[in-house]
XYZ file of C-alpha atoms in Angstrom:
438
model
C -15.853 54.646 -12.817
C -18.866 52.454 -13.660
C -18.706 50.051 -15.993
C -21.773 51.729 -18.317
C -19.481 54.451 -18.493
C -16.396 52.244 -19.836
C -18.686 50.284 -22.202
C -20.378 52.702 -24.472
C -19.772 52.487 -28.460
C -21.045 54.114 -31.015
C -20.872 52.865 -35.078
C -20.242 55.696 -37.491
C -22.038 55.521 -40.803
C -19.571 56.600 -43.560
C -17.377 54.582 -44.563
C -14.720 57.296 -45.874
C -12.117 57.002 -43.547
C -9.120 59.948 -42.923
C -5.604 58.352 -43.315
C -4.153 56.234 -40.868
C -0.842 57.232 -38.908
C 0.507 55.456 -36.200
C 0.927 57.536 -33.292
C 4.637 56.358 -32.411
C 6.139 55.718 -35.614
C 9.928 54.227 -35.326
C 9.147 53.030 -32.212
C 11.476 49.722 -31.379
C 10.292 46.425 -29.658
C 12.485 46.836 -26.512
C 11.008 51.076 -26.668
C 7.281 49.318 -26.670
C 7.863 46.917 -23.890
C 9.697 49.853 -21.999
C 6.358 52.196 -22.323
C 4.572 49.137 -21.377
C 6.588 48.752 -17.924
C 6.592 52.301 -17.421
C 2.816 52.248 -16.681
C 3.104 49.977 -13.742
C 2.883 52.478 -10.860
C -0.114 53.948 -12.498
C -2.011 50.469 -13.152
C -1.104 49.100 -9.871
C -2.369 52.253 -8.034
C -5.654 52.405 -10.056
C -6.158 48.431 -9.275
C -8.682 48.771 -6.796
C -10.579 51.362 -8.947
C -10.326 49.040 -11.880
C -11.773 46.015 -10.032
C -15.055 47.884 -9.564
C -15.199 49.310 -13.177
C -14.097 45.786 -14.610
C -11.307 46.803 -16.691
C -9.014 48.973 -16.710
C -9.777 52.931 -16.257
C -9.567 55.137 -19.098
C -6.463 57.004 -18.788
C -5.223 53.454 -18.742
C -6.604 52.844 -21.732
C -5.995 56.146 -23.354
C -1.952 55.956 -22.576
C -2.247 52.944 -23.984
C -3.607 54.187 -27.455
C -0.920 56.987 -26.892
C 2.145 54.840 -27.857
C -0.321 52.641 -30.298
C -0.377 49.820 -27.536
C -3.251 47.881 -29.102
C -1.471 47.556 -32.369
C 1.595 45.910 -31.053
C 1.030 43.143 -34.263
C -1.111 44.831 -36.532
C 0.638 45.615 -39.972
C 2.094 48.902 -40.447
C -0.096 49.724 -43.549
C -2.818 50.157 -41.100
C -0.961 52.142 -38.814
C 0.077 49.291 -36.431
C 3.767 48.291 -35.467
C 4.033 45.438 -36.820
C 5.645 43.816 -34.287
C 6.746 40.060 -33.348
C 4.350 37.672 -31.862
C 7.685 37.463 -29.309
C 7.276 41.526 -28.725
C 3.838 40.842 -27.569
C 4.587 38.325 -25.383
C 6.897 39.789 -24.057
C 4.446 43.169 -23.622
C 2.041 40.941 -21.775
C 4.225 39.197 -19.158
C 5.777 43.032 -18.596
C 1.734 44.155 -18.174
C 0.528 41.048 -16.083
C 3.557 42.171 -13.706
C 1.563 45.235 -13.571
C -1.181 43.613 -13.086
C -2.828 40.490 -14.187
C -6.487 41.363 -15.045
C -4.640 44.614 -16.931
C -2.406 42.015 -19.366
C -5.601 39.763 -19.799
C -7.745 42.536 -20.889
C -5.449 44.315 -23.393
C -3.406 41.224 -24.753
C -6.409 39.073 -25.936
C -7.988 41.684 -28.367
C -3.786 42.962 -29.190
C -3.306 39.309 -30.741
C -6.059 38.860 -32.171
C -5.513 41.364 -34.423
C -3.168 38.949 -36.329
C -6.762 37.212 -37.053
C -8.522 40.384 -38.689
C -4.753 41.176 -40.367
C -5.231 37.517 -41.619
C -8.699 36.191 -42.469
C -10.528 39.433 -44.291
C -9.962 40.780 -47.548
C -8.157 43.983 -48.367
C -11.764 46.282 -48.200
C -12.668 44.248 -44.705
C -9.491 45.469 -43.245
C -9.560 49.032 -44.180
C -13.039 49.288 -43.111
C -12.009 47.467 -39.560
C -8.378 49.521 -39.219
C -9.787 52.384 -41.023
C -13.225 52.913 -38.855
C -11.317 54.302 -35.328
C -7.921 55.769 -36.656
C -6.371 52.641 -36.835
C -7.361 51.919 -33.558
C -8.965 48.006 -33.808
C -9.883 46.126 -30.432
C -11.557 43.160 -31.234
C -12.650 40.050 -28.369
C -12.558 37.050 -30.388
C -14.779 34.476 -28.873
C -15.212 31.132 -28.742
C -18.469 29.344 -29.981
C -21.643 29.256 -27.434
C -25.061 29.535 -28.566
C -24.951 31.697 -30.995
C -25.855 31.459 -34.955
C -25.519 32.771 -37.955
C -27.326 32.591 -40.843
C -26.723 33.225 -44.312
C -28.595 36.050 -46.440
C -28.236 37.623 -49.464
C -24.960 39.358 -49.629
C -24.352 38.835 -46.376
C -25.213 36.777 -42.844
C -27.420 37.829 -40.083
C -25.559 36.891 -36.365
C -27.613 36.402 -33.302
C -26.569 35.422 -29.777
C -25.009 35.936 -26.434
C -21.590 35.247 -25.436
C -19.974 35.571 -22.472
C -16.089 36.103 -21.563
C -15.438 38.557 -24.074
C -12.411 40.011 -22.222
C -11.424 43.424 -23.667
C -14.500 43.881 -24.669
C -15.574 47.551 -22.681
C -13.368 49.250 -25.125
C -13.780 46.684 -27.943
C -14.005 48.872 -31.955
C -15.414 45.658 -32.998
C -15.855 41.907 -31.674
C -15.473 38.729 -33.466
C -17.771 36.032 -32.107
C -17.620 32.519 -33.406
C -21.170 31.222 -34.199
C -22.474 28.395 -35.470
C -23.854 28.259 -39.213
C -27.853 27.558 -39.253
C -27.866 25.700 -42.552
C -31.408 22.873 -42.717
C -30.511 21.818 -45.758
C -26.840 20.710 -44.193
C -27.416 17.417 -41.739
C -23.762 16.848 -41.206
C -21.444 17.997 -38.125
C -21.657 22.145 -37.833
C -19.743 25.050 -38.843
C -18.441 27.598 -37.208
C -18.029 31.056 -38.846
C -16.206 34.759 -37.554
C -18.382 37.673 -37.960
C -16.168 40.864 -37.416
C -19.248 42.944 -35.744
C -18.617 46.993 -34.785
C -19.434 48.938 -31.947
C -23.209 49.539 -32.307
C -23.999 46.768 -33.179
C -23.837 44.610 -29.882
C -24.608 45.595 -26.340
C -22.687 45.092 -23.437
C -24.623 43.535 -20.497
C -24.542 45.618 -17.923
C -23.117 43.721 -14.284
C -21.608 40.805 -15.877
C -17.790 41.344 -14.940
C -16.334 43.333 -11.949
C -16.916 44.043 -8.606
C -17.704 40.997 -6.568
C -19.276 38.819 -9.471
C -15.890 36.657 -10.216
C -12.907 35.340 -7.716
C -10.563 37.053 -9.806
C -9.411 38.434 -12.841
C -12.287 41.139 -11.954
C -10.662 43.852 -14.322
C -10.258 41.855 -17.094
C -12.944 43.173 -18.862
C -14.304 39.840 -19.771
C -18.225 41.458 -19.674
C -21.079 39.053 -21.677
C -21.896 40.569 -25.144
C -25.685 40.275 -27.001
C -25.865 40.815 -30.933
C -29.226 40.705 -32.189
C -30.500 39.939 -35.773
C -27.384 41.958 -37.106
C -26.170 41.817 -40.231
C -22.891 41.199 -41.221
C -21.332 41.748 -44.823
C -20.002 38.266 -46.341
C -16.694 39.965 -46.668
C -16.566 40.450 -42.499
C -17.170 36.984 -42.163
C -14.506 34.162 -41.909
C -14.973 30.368 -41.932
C -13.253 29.379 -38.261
C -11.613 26.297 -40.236
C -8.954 28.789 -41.522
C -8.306 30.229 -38.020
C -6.640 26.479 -37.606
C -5.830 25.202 -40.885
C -4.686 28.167 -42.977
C -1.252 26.834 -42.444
C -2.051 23.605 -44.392
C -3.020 26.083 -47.445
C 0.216 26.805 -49.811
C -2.048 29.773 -51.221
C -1.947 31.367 -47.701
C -4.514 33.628 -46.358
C -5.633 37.267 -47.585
C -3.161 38.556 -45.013
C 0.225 36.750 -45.922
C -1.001 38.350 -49.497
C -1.584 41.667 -48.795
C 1.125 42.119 -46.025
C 4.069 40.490 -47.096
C 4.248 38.806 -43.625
C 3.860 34.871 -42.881
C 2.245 36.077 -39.804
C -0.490 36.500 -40.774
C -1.370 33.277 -41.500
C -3.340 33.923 -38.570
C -3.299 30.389 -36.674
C -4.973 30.899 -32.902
C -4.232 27.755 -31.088
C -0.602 28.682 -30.166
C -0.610 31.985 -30.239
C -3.773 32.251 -27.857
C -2.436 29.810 -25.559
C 0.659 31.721 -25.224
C -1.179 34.613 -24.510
C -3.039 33.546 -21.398
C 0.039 31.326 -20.190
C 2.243 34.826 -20.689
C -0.090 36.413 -18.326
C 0.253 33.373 -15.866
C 4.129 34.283 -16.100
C 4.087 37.952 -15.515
C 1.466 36.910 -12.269
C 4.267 34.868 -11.037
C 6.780 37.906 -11.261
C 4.070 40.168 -9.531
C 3.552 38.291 -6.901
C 7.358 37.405 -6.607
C 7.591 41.179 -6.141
C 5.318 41.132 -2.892
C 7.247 38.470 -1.328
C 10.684 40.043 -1.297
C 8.693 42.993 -0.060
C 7.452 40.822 2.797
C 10.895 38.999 3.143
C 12.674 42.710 3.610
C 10.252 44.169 5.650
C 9.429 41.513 7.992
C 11.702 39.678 10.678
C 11.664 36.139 11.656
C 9.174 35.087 14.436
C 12.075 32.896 16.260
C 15.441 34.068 16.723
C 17.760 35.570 15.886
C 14.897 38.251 14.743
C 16.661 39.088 11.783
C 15.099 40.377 8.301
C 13.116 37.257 6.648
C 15.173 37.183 3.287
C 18.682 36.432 5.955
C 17.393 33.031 6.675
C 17.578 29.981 4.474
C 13.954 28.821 4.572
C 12.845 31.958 2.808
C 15.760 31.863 0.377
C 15.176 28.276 -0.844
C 11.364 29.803 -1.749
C 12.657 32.240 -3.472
C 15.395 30.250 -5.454
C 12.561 27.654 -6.476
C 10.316 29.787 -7.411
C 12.679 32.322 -9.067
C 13.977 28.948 -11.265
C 10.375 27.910 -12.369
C 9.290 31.368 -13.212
C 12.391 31.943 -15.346
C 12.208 28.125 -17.001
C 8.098 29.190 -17.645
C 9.263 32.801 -19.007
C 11.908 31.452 -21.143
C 9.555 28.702 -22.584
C 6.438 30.544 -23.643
C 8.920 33.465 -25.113
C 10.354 30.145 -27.155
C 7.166 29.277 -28.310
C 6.116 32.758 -30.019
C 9.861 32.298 -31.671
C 8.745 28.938 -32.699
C 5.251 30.969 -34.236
C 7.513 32.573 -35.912
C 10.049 29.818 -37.398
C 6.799 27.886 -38.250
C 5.285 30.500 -40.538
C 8.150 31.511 -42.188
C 8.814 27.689 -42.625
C 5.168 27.827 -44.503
C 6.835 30.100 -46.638
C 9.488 28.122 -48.146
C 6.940 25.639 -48.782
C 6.969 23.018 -45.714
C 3.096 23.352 -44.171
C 2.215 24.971 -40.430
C -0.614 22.074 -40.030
C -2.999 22.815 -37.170
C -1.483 19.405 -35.378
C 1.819 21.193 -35.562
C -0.130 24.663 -33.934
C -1.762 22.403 -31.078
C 1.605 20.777 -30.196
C 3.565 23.953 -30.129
C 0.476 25.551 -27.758
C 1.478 22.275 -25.115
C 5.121 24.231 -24.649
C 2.695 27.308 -23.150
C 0.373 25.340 -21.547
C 3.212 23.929 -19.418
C 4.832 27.082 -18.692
C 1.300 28.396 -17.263
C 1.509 25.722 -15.342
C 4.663 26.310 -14.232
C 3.418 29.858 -13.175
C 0.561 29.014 -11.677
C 2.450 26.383 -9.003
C 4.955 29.376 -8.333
C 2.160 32.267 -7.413
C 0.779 28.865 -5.111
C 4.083 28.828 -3.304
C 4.441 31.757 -2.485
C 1.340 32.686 -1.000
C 1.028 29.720 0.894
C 4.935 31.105 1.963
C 3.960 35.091 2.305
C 2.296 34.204 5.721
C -1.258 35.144 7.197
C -0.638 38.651 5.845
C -1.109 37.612 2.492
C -4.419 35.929 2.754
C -5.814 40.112 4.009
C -8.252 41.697 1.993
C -6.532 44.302 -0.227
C -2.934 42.418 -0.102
C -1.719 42.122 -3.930
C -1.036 38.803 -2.770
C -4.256 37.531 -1.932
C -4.927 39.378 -5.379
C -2.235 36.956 -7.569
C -3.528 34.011 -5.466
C -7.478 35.130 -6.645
C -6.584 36.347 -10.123
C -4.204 32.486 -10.550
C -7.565 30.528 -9.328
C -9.363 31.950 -11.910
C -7.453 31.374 -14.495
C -7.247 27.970 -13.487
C -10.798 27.429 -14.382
C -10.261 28.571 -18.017
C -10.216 25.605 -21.117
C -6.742 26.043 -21.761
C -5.488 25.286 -18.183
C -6.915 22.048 -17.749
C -3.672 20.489 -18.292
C -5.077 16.872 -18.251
C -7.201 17.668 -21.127
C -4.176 19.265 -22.481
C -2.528 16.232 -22.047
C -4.715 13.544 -23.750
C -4.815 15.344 -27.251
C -0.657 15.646 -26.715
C -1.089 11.786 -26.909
C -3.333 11.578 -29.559
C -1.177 13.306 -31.483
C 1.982 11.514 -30.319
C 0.337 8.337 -31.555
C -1.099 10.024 -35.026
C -4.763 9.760 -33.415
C -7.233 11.832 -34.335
C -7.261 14.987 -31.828
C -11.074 15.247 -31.002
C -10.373 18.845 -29.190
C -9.217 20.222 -32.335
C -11.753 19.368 -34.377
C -14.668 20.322 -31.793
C -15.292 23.738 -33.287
C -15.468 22.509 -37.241
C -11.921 23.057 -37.628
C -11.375 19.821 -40.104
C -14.490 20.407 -41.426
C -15.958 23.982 -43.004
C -13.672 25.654 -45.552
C -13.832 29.260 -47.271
């Protein structure tokens, strides 16, 4: 499969949309997360495929829509399940077992559907939910140089952003651009344009194959929207993807939905995203070890099986206790999501200080992970540094990841201590999120 062929779109033009069912209604949490594992033996034999391609193949994809994967946390009056920010967290450390680039490329658009649930008015959502059957996959990206400028009755969004992982099978994507206002002099805003398929272009070559280290099916392609425009009521001020916690009115989600939820906060959630696919990583490549410890004998004897000898054991029980402690945290953390908003609800504000905190509890557990999947390929022998050894795969898919924002811990660490001492946290505020408001 070529990635052209996994990144077409097309935008209908009516806007009278059929009636939205879910396509596994009654489903439970633990019967999601069981569908989810039950696709491992066909991810992890298409992984090769899926590396070229970029993401995930299409039947992937489509058995995913089959059991209404992508909606994991979208609200059930849009077909969606509903589901706790712990369900999908759970889902994604189940998929990244599968395989990582797989969990990476369906979990980031699957949570940040709480974000379109949240930030868009009733007619925005049923145009967004209503558009593909319910079916709404949408990258939200972080600011780079794009714009976007404000019209009449509208804005008109122009850029190029890279990253957008989940974006070859995106339904829409929401990227963060920065407000072109002359007559403003002060620091810049950032705004959310929620952008269909149609209306951006995929650029063809930029993820997959041999152009990363890793993470090559993650379907993290670069995206180009140019001169669109965007309807004001598809476009959210980013302030309120950090702050909308610190507003006792809420957000048009917690309104329409009944659900503290969607209040729609991204700095924990997101960061318990990626760390969750960090976790399920570790598991994966915990799997090929025992493999090699059962299959392989000791080089001095007595030749025995590796997983009979105590050198291999005491990997395995370390890196069995930090994988577990990392699991266990980040699932804490989307319970904590949880506790937080409904906290909002009795009155006592989810302030984006409180968000950034919570997100250090994942950012720890990824690197928890990430110091696991290190021992044990530096353990697995010269077998698992072969081409084509899933492995050599974890090892690639962990350095990449290691490069991302959120797992520079040190960074991670400095605004912990600005906000231990009641300092100003400079990383929080660096995409207007103290400073542009609805």
């Amino acid at each position: 499969m070529s990635t052209s062929v996994i990144a077409t779109g097309t935008r209908s033009k009516s806007t009278a949309f059929p009636e939205i069912h879910n396509p596994a209604p009654g489903l439970t949490a633990e019967q999601f997360i069981d569908k989810i594992v039950a696709l491992r033996p066909l991810i992890r034999a298409q992984q090769e495929q899926a590396d070229e391609a970029g993401a995930y193949t299409h039947e992937v994809h489509e058995a995913l829509k089959s059991f209404g994967a992508y909606g994991v946390v979208q609200p059930r009056r849009y077909g969606g399940h509903e589901f706790d920010p712990e369900t999908l967290i759970r889902a994604t450390i189940e998929m990244a077992r599968s395989d990582p680039s797989a969990a990476w490329c369906w979990a980031f658009p699957a949570v940040h559907v709480i974000m379109l649930a949240s930030h868009y008015d009733e007619a925005a959502q049923k145009e967004i939910f209503g558009r593909n059957n319910g079916v709404a996959i949408a990258p939200l990206r972080a600011p780079t140089n794009g714009t976007i400028r404000k019209v009449k009755d509208g804005y008109i969004v122009n850029g190029t952003w890279d990253y957008g992982s989940g974006v070859p099978y995106a339904t829409h994507v929401m990227p963060t651009a920065r407000l072109v206002d002359e007559g403003n002099p002060g620091p810049p805003e950032f705004y959310v344009p929620v952008i269909p398929a149609g209306d951006f272009k995929i650029v063809p070559g930029s993820w997959g194959g041999d152009v990363t280290l890793g993470l090559r099916s993650s379907g993290s392609q670069t995206f180009v929207v140019d001169n669109v425009f965007v309807p004001e009521n598809m476009v959210a001020p980013f302030y309120d993807f950090q702050r909308a916690g610190e507003n006792p009115e809420g957000t048009f989600g917690t309104a329409l939905h009944d659900n503290s939820m969607y209040l729609g906060l991204t700095t924990s959630l997101f960061t318990a995203v990626i760390s969750a696919v960090m976790v399920g990583a570790a598991w994966a490549a915990l799997d090929e070890y025992e493999e090699i410890l059962r299959t392989k004998k000791t080089i001095n004897p007595p030749f025995h099986e590796r997983y009979k000898s105590p050198e291999f054991q005491r990997t395995v029980g370390q890196v069995f206790m930090e994988i577990r402690a990392a699991e266990l945290q980040v699932i804490e953390l989307a319970r904590q999501y949880t506790r937080s908003c409904q906290q909002w609800q009795a009155g006592i504000p989810f302030t984006a200080k409180k968000d950034f905190l919570d997100s250090s509890m994942a950012t720890q557990a990824g690197k928890m992970a990430t110091e696991s999947i290190q021992k044990i390929f530096y353990a697995g022998g010269s077998t698992a540094v072969k081409k084509g050894q899933r492995l050599n795969r974890y090892f690639r898919d962990m350095a990449t990841y290691r490069t991302h924002p959120i797992a520079q811990y040190d960074t991670a660490a400095e605004g912990v201590g600005q906000a231990y001492f009641d300092l100003p946290i400079p990383m929080l505020e660096a995409v207007g999120g103290a400073r542009n408001k609805r």
